[in-house]
Amino acid sequence: MAKEIKKVVLAYSGGLDTSIIIPWLKENYNNCEVIAVSGDVGQDSELDGLEEKALKTGASKLYIEHLTEEFITDYVFPTVQAGAIYENRYMLGTSFARPIIAKRIAEIALKEGADAICHGCTGKGNDQVRFELAIKAFAPDMQIIAPWRIWDIKSRDEEIDYAEAHNIPLRINRETNYSKDKNIWHLSHEGLDLENPANEPQYEKKGFLEMGVSPIDAPDKPTYITLHFEKGVPTAINGKNMGAVELVKTLNKLGGENGIGLADLVENRLVGMKSRGVYETPGGAILYHAHEVLETITLDKETARVKQYLAIKFADIVYNGQWYTPLREAMSAFVTETQKTVTGDVKLKLYKGNIINAGVTSPYTLYDEEVATFDEDNVYNQADSAGFINLFGLPVKVRAKLQQKRNNK
């Protein structure tokens, strides 16, 4: 039997779900103490007024943990280095933010002597898994409360009813009640008209996009940028060295202005259903693209192939909330080894939602112009290819000849 709940640590964003959870917890767990914890992973203005709101709705205190730099350097960049993109489109913006937030929440819960950790994830979503796997990794004996799995509220409309009845201020209304998640890396949109895949996202509608503009509204003149990488980690834009946070923010601005990084997809959730989401990842789209271009000249074919295979699995691991596992650590060790020569400069042209290659150089390049040239050279004997083709094609030839014999009987 679960022990009595006297103190709960709540993963708190100040959004619709967690805003009503504070009074709900106090109503349903004998007026227990609720300590709110918000992980700052670059959601900017969403943190404004958060402490006042948390205390006003019943929390005893609010921790705001500043995790943005650690998030980018220890979670985002390693995933970009792996080339991991879920189902070819989703750049994992929510997925790899959850483990770092949940880890800090677990640490605070242990420090505070809490009886339980609570989160506002729905029973249909992926985030419940991501939060709880991280909590199990750092506080394996901690009780977890997930209101969406046990309360009587059945919809976001009913949540708004509850909030209004309890005088909880909200930043949304029923007409613009998209389910959103924002951090320095991305912004996701789900719900309302987007639930029907037949509906086109309203990119040109004022207020829908927050991190950039529609490609239609982007400038008619392209923007050129040059990204520098050191061992697979981006370190400079247009010759200016930048820290991780400044670099991502700069790319978000450049990408957003040019309509870069919009993704509309129906994805396969971990819990078994398909869901439709629209994502804004302007800086991330540029980084993934540039890193991939640099690897085309710095990785040998076999390493690149194996890395491509593993990228699919790496993306699944991140999406499924399995960051704190031996397999993820082992795969990251492999990725780190492959990045030793991924140093150089990638020039790109940003134009109306497109990322166009404009040149790539590296001191570790494996591209030899003298070998690849169509002009005369002294290093490649074209006659050698005949023997190579004879050996490479031997299985095809043998099979065809044996098939002919069988057909002639």
Coordinates of C-alpha atoms in Angstrom, one line a residue:
M1 CA 0.0 0.0 0.0
A2 CA 1.3 3.4 -0.9
K3 CA 2.4 5.6 2.0
E4 CA 0.5 8.7 2.9
I5 CA 1.2 11.7 0.6
K6 CA 2.2 14.8 2.6
K7 CA 4.6 16.5 0.2
V8 CA 4.5 16.3 -3.6
V9 CA 7.0 17.8 -6.0
L10 CA 5.2 18.8 -9.2
A11 CA 6.8 19.2 -12.7
Y12 CA 5.4 22.7 -13.3
S13 CA 5.2 24.6 -16.5
G14 CA 2.4 27.0 -15.7
G15 CA 0.4 25.7 -18.6
L16 CA -3.1 24.5 -18.5
D17 CA -2.4 21.0 -17.1
T18 CA 0.0 21.9 -14.3
S19 CA -1.9 25.1 -13.4
I20 CA -5.0 23.1 -12.3
I21 CA -3.0 20.2 -10.9
I22 CA -1.8 22.2 -7.8
P23 CA -5.3 22.8 -6.4
W24 CA -6.4 19.3 -7.5
L25 CA -3.5 17.7 -5.5
K26 CA -4.4 19.7 -2.4
E27 CA -8.1 18.7 -2.8
N28 CA -7.4 15.0 -3.3
Y29 CA -4.4 14.4 -1.0
N30 CA -5.5 16.0 2.3
N31 CA -4.1 19.5 1.6
C32 CA -0.6 18.2 1.0
E33 CA 2.3 20.5 0.4
V34 CA 3.0 21.0 -3.3
I35 CA 6.5 22.1 -4.4
A36 CA 6.6 23.2 -8.0
V37 CA 9.7 22.8 -10.1
S38 CA 10.1 24.4 -13.5
G39 CA 13.0 23.4 -15.7
D40 CA 14.2 26.4 -17.8
V41 CA 15.3 24.9 -21.1
G42 CA 14.9 28.1 -23.0
Q43 CA 11.2 28.8 -23.1
D44 CA 11.8 32.5 -22.3
S45 CA 8.6 34.5 -21.7
E46 CA 6.7 31.4 -20.6
L47 CA 8.6 31.7 -17.3
D48 CA 7.4 35.3 -16.7
G49 CA 5.2 35.5 -13.6
L50 CA 5.5 31.8 -12.9
E51 CA 6.4 32.0 -9.2
E52 CA 3.6 34.4 -8.4
K53 CA 1.1 32.1 -10.3
A54 CA 2.4 28.9 -8.6
L55 CA 2.2 30.4 -5.1
K56 CA -1.2 32.0 -5.8
T57 CA -2.6 28.6 -6.9
G58 CA -1.4 26.8 -3.8
A59 CA 2.3 25.8 -4.2
S60 CA 4.5 26.3 -1.1
K61 CA 7.5 27.3 -3.3
L62 CA 8.8 27.2 -6.9
Y63 CA 12.2 26.1 -8.1
I64 CA 13.2 27.5 -11.5
E65 CA 16.2 25.4 -12.6
H66 CA 18.3 27.0 -15.3
L67 CA 19.2 24.1 -17.6
T68 CA 19.4 25.6 -21.0
E69 CA 23.2 25.3 -21.6
E70 CA 23.4 21.8 -20.2
F71 CA 20.4 20.8 -22.3
I72 CA 22.1 22.0 -25.5
T73 CA 25.6 20.7 -24.9
D74 CA 24.8 17.3 -23.2
Y75 CA 21.5 16.3 -24.9
V76 CA 20.9 18.2 -28.1
F77 CA 24.4 18.3 -29.7
P78 CA 25.1 14.6 -29.0
T79 CA 21.8 13.8 -30.7
V80 CA 22.6 16.0 -33.7
Q81 CA 26.1 14.3 -33.9
A82 CA 24.3 11.0 -34.1
G83 CA 22.2 12.3 -37.0
A84 CA 19.1 11.1 -35.1
I85 CA 15.8 12.4 -36.4
Y86 CA 12.6 10.5 -35.5
E87 CA 10.7 9.2 -38.6
N88 CA 12.8 11.4 -40.9
R89 CA 11.1 14.6 -39.8
Y90 CA 10.9 15.2 -36.1
M91 CA 14.0 16.8 -34.6
L92 CA 13.1 15.5 -31.1
G93 CA 12.6 18.9 -29.4
T94 CA 10.3 17.7 -26.7
S95 CA 11.8 14.3 -26.4
F96 CA 15.3 15.1 -25.2
A97 CA 14.2 18.0 -23.0
R98 CA 12.2 15.7 -20.7
P99 CA 15.1 13.6 -19.3
I100 CA 17.1 16.6 -18.1
I101 CA 14.0 18.2 -16.5
A102 CA 12.9 15.0 -14.9
K103 CA 16.4 14.3 -13.6
R104 CA 16.5 17.6 -11.8
I105 CA 12.9 17.1 -10.4
A106 CA 14.0 13.8 -9.0
E107 CA 17.0 15.3 -7.4
I108 CA 14.9 18.1 -5.8
A109 CA 12.3 15.6 -4.6
L110 CA 14.9 13.6 -2.8
K111 CA 16.5 16.7 -1.3
E112 CA 13.0 17.9 -0.1
G113 CA 12.1 14.5 1.3
A114 CA 9.0 14.4 -0.9
D115 CA 6.6 11.5 -0.8
A116 CA 5.8 11.6 -4.5
I117 CA 6.5 13.3 -7.8
C118 CA 3.6 14.5 -9.9
H119 CA 3.5 15.4 -13.7
G120 CA 0.8 16.7 -16.0
C121 CA 1.4 14.3 -18.9
T122 CA -1.6 12.7 -20.4
G123 CA -2.2 8.9 -20.5
K124 CA -2.1 9.0 -24.3
G125 CA 1.2 10.8 -24.8
N126 CA 4.9 10.0 -24.9
D127 CA 5.9 12.4 -22.2
Q128 CA 4.6 10.3 -19.3
V129 CA 7.1 7.6 -20.3
R130 CA 10.0 10.0 -20.7
F131 CA 9.4 11.6 -17.3
E132 CA 8.8 8.4 -15.4
L133 CA 11.8 6.5 -16.9
A134 CA 14.1 9.4 -15.9
I135 CA 12.5 9.5 -12.4
K136 CA 13.0 5.7 -12.1
A137 CA 16.7 6.2 -13.0
F138 CA 17.4 8.7 -10.2
A139 CA 14.7 8.1 -7.6
P140 CA 13.6 4.4 -8.2
D141 CA 11.5 4.2 -5.0
M142 CA 9.6 7.5 -5.5
Q143 CA 5.8 7.3 -5.9
I144 CA 4.5 8.9 -9.1
I145 CA 1.2 10.7 -9.4
A146 CA -0.2 11.2 -12.9
P147 CA -3.6 13.0 -12.6
W148 CA -4.6 12.5 -16.2
R149 CA -4.6 8.7 -15.6
I150 CA -6.9 8.9 -12.5
W151 CA -8.9 12.1 -12.4
D152 CA -12.5 12.7 -13.8
I153 CA -11.4 15.4 -16.2
K154 CA -11.7 14.1 -19.8
S155 CA -10.7 17.0 -22.1
R156 CA -8.9 20.3 -22.3
D157 CA -12.3 22.1 -22.3
E158 CA -13.1 20.5 -19.0
E159 CA -9.7 21.6 -17.7
I160 CA -10.6 25.2 -18.6
D161 CA -13.9 24.8 -16.8
Y162 CA -11.9 23.6 -13.7
A163 CA -9.5 26.5 -14.0
E164 CA -12.3 29.0 -14.3
A165 CA -14.1 27.5 -11.3
H166 CA -11.0 27.8 -9.2
N167 CA -10.1 31.3 -10.4
I168 CA -6.8 30.1 -12.1
P169 CA -5.6 32.6 -14.7
L170 CA -4.8 31.1 -18.1
R171 CA -2.8 32.4 -21.1
I172 CA -5.0 30.6 -23.6
N173 CA -8.7 30.5 -24.6
R174 CA -10.8 27.8 -26.1
E175 CA -10.3 29.0 -29.7
T176 CA -6.5 29.1 -29.6
N177 CA -6.1 26.1 -27.2
Y178 CA -3.4 24.3 -29.2
S179 CA -1.3 21.9 -27.0
K180 CA 2.2 23.4 -27.3
D181 CA 5.6 22.7 -26.0
K182 CA 8.4 25.3 -26.3
N183 CA 12.1 25.4 -25.5
I184 CA 15.2 26.9 -27.1
W185 CA 15.2 24.1 -29.7
H186 CA 11.7 24.0 -30.9
L187 CA 8.0 24.7 -30.6
S188 CA 5.3 22.0 -31.2
H189 CA 1.7 22.5 -32.0
E190 CA -1.0 19.8 -31.5
G191 CA -4.8 19.6 -31.2
L192 CA -7.7 21.6 -32.6
D193 CA -7.8 21.7 -36.4
L194 CA -4.4 19.9 -36.6
E195 CA -6.0 16.7 -35.3
N196 CA -7.4 16.1 -38.8
P197 CA -4.4 15.4 -41.1
A198 CA -6.5 16.7 -44.0
N199 CA -6.3 20.2 -42.7
E200 CA -3.5 22.4 -43.8
P201 CA -1.6 24.2 -41.0
Q202 CA -2.3 27.9 -40.9
Y203 CA 1.3 29.0 -41.4
E204 CA 0.3 32.4 -42.8
K205 CA -2.2 33.1 -40.0
K206 CA -1.0 35.7 -37.6
G207 CA 0.1 34.3 -34.3
F208 CA 0.3 30.6 -35.4
L209 CA 4.1 30.5 -35.9
E210 CA 6.2 31.9 -33.1
M211 CA 9.8 31.1 -34.0
G212 CA 9.7 32.3 -37.6
V213 CA 7.6 33.0 -40.7
S214 CA 6.0 31.0 -43.4
P215 CA 8.3 30.3 -46.4
I216 CA 5.8 32.3 -48.4
D217 CA 6.5 35.4 -46.2
A218 CA 10.3 34.9 -46.1
P219 CA 12.5 37.5 -47.9
D220 CA 13.1 37.1 -51.7
K221 CA 16.8 37.5 -51.1
P222 CA 18.8 34.5 -49.8
T223 CA 20.9 34.6 -46.6
Y224 CA 24.3 33.0 -46.7
I225 CA 25.8 31.5 -43.5
T226 CA 29.0 29.6 -42.7
L227 CA 29.0 27.2 -39.8
H228 CA 32.2 25.9 -38.2
F229 CA 32.3 22.5 -36.4
E230 CA 35.0 21.1 -34.1
K231 CA 34.7 17.3 -33.7
G232 CA 31.0 17.5 -34.7
V233 CA 30.2 20.3 -32.3
P234 CA 29.2 23.7 -33.9
T235 CA 31.3 26.5 -32.5
A236 CA 31.1 29.5 -34.8
I237 CA 28.8 31.2 -37.3
N238 CA 30.3 33.4 -40.0
G239 CA 33.7 33.3 -38.2
K240 CA 32.3 34.4 -34.9
N241 CA 32.9 32.0 -32.0
M242 CA 29.8 31.4 -29.9
G243 CA 28.7 29.4 -26.9
A244 CA 26.1 26.7 -27.4
V245 CA 23.1 28.8 -26.3
E246 CA 24.1 31.9 -28.3
L247 CA 24.8 29.8 -31.4
V248 CA 21.4 28.0 -31.3
K249 CA 19.6 31.3 -30.7
T250 CA 21.4 32.9 -33.6
L251 CA 20.5 30.1 -35.9
N252 CA 16.9 30.2 -34.7
K253 CA 16.7 33.9 -35.7
L254 CA 18.4 33.3 -39.1
G255 CA 16.3 30.2 -39.8
G256 CA 13.1 31.7 -38.6
E257 CA 13.5 34.8 -40.8
N258 CA 13.9 32.5 -43.8
G259 CA 11.0 30.1 -43.1
I260 CA 13.3 27.3 -42.2
G261 CA 12.5 24.2 -40.1
L262 CA 8.8 23.7 -40.4
A263 CA 7.7 20.1 -40.1
D264 CA 4.1 18.7 -40.4
L265 CA 3.9 15.0 -39.8
V266 CA 1.8 12.2 -38.5
E267 CA 4.1 10.3 -36.2
N268 CA 3.9 6.9 -34.4
R269 CA 3.7 7.5 -30.7
L270 CA 5.3 5.1 -28.3
V271 CA 1.9 4.2 -26.8
G272 CA 0.7 2.8 -30.1
M273 CA -1.4 5.5 -31.7
K274 CA -0.6 7.9 -34.5
S275 CA -0.6 11.6 -33.8
R276 CA -0.3 14.7 -35.9
G277 CA 2.0 17.5 -35.0
V278 CA 3.4 20.7 -36.5
Y279 CA 6.9 21.6 -35.4
E280 CA 9.1 24.7 -35.6
T281 CA 12.8 24.0 -35.4
P282 CA 14.6 26.7 -37.4
G283 CA 18.0 26.5 -35.9
G284 CA 17.9 22.8 -35.5
A285 CA 17.1 22.1 -39.1
I286 CA 20.2 24.2 -40.1
L287 CA 22.4 22.3 -37.7
Y288 CA 21.3 18.8 -38.7
H289 CA 21.7 19.7 -42.4
A290 CA 25.2 21.3 -41.9
H291 CA 26.5 18.5 -39.8
E292 CA 25.3 15.9 -42.3
V293 CA 27.0 17.8 -45.2
L294 CA 30.3 18.0 -43.2
E295 CA 30.2 14.2 -42.6
T296 CA 29.9 13.5 -46.3
I297 CA 33.6 14.6 -46.7
T298 CA 35.0 13.5 -43.3
L299 CA 33.6 10.0 -42.8
D300 CA 34.5 6.9 -44.7
K301 CA 31.7 5.0 -46.4
E302 CA 31.5 2.1 -44.0
T303 CA 31.5 4.3 -40.9
A304 CA 28.9 6.5 -42.4
R305 CA 26.7 3.5 -43.3
V306 CA 26.8 2.0 -39.9
K307 CA 26.1 5.4 -38.4
Q308 CA 23.1 5.8 -40.6
Y309 CA 21.7 2.5 -39.4
L310 CA 22.2 3.4 -35.7
A311 CA 20.7 6.9 -36.1
I312 CA 17.3 5.3 -36.5
K313 CA 17.7 3.4 -33.3
F314 CA 19.2 6.4 -31.5
A315 CA 16.2 8.5 -32.5
D316 CA 13.9 5.8 -31.1
I317 CA 15.8 5.7 -27.8
V318 CA 15.5 9.5 -27.4
Y319 CA 11.8 9.5 -28.5
N320 CA 11.0 6.7 -26.1
G321 CA 12.6 8.4 -23.1
Q322 CA 15.5 5.9 -22.7
W323 CA 18.2 8.5 -22.4
Y324 CA 19.5 7.1 -19.1
T325 CA 20.2 3.6 -20.3
P326 CA 23.4 1.6 -21.0
L327 CA 22.5 1.3 -24.7
R328 CA 22.2 5.1 -25.2
E329 CA 25.5 5.6 -23.4
A330 CA 27.2 3.0 -25.6
M331 CA 25.8 4.4 -28.8
S332 CA 26.9 7.9 -27.8
A333 CA 30.4 6.5 -27.2
F334 CA 30.4 5.2 -30.8
V335 CA 29.1 8.5 -32.1
T336 CA 31.8 10.4 -30.2
E337 CA 34.5 8.3 -31.8
T338 CA 33.2 8.9 -35.3
Q339 CA 33.3 12.7 -34.7
K340 CA 37.1 13.0 -34.3
T341 CA 37.5 14.2 -37.8
V342 CA 34.2 16.0 -38.2
T343 CA 35.8 19.4 -38.2
G344 CA 35.4 22.1 -40.8
D345 CA 33.2 24.7 -42.4
V346 CA 29.8 24.4 -44.1
K347 CA 28.4 27.2 -46.2
L348 CA 24.7 27.3 -46.7
K349 CA 22.1 29.4 -48.5
L350 CA 18.8 29.9 -46.7
Y351 CA 16.0 30.8 -49.0
K352 CA 12.2 30.6 -48.5
G353 CA 12.2 27.4 -46.4
N354 CA 15.1 25.8 -48.2
I355 CA 18.6 25.0 -47.0
I356 CA 20.8 24.9 -50.0
N357 CA 24.4 23.7 -50.0
A358 CA 27.0 26.3 -50.9
G359 CA 30.3 24.7 -50.1
V360 CA 32.1 22.5 -47.5
T361 CA 35.7 22.3 -46.4
S362 CA 37.6 20.3 -43.8
P363 CA 41.3 19.7 -42.9
Y364 CA 40.3 16.0 -42.6
T365 CA 38.5 15.7 -45.9
L366 CA 38.5 12.4 -47.6
Y367 CA 37.6 13.9 -50.9
D368 CA 40.5 13.9 -53.3
E369 CA 39.9 16.0 -56.4
E370 CA 42.7 14.4 -58.3
V371 CA 41.2 10.9 -57.9
A372 CA 37.6 12.1 -58.6
T373 CA 38.3 14.3 -61.6
F374 CA 36.9 13.8 -65.0
D375 CA 40.0 15.3 -66.4
E376 CA 43.3 13.4 -67.0
D377 CA 45.0 12.2 -63.9
N378 CA 48.0 10.1 -62.9
V379 CA 46.5 8.3 -59.8
Y380 CA 43.6 6.2 -61.2
N381 CA 44.0 3.5 -63.8
Q382 CA 40.6 3.2 -65.4
A383 CA 41.5 -0.2 -66.9
D384 CA 41.6 -1.6 -63.3
S385 CA 37.8 -1.2 -63.1
A386 CA 37.2 -4.1 -65.5
G387 CA 38.7 -6.7 -63.1
F388 CA 36.8 -5.1 -60.2
I389 CA 33.5 -5.4 -62.1
N390 CA 34.3 -9.1 -63.0
L391 CA 34.8 -10.0 -59.4
F392 CA 32.0 -7.8 -58.0
G393 CA 29.6 -9.1 -60.6
L394 CA 30.6 -12.8 -60.3
P395 CA 27.6 -13.9 -58.2
V396 CA 25.2 -12.3 -60.8
K397 CA 27.0 -14.0 -63.7
V398 CA 27.1 -17.4 -62.0
R399 CA 23.4 -17.3 -61.1
A400 CA 22.5 -16.3 -64.6
K401 CA 24.5 -19.1 -66.2
L402 CA 23.1 -21.7 -63.8
Q403 CA 19.6 -20.5 -64.5
Q404 CA 20.2 -20.8 -68.2
K405 CA 21.3 -24.4 -67.8
R406 CA 18.2 -25.3 -65.8
N407 CA 16.0 -23.6 -68.4
N408 CA 17.7 -25.6 -71.2
K409 CA 17.0 -29.0 -69.7

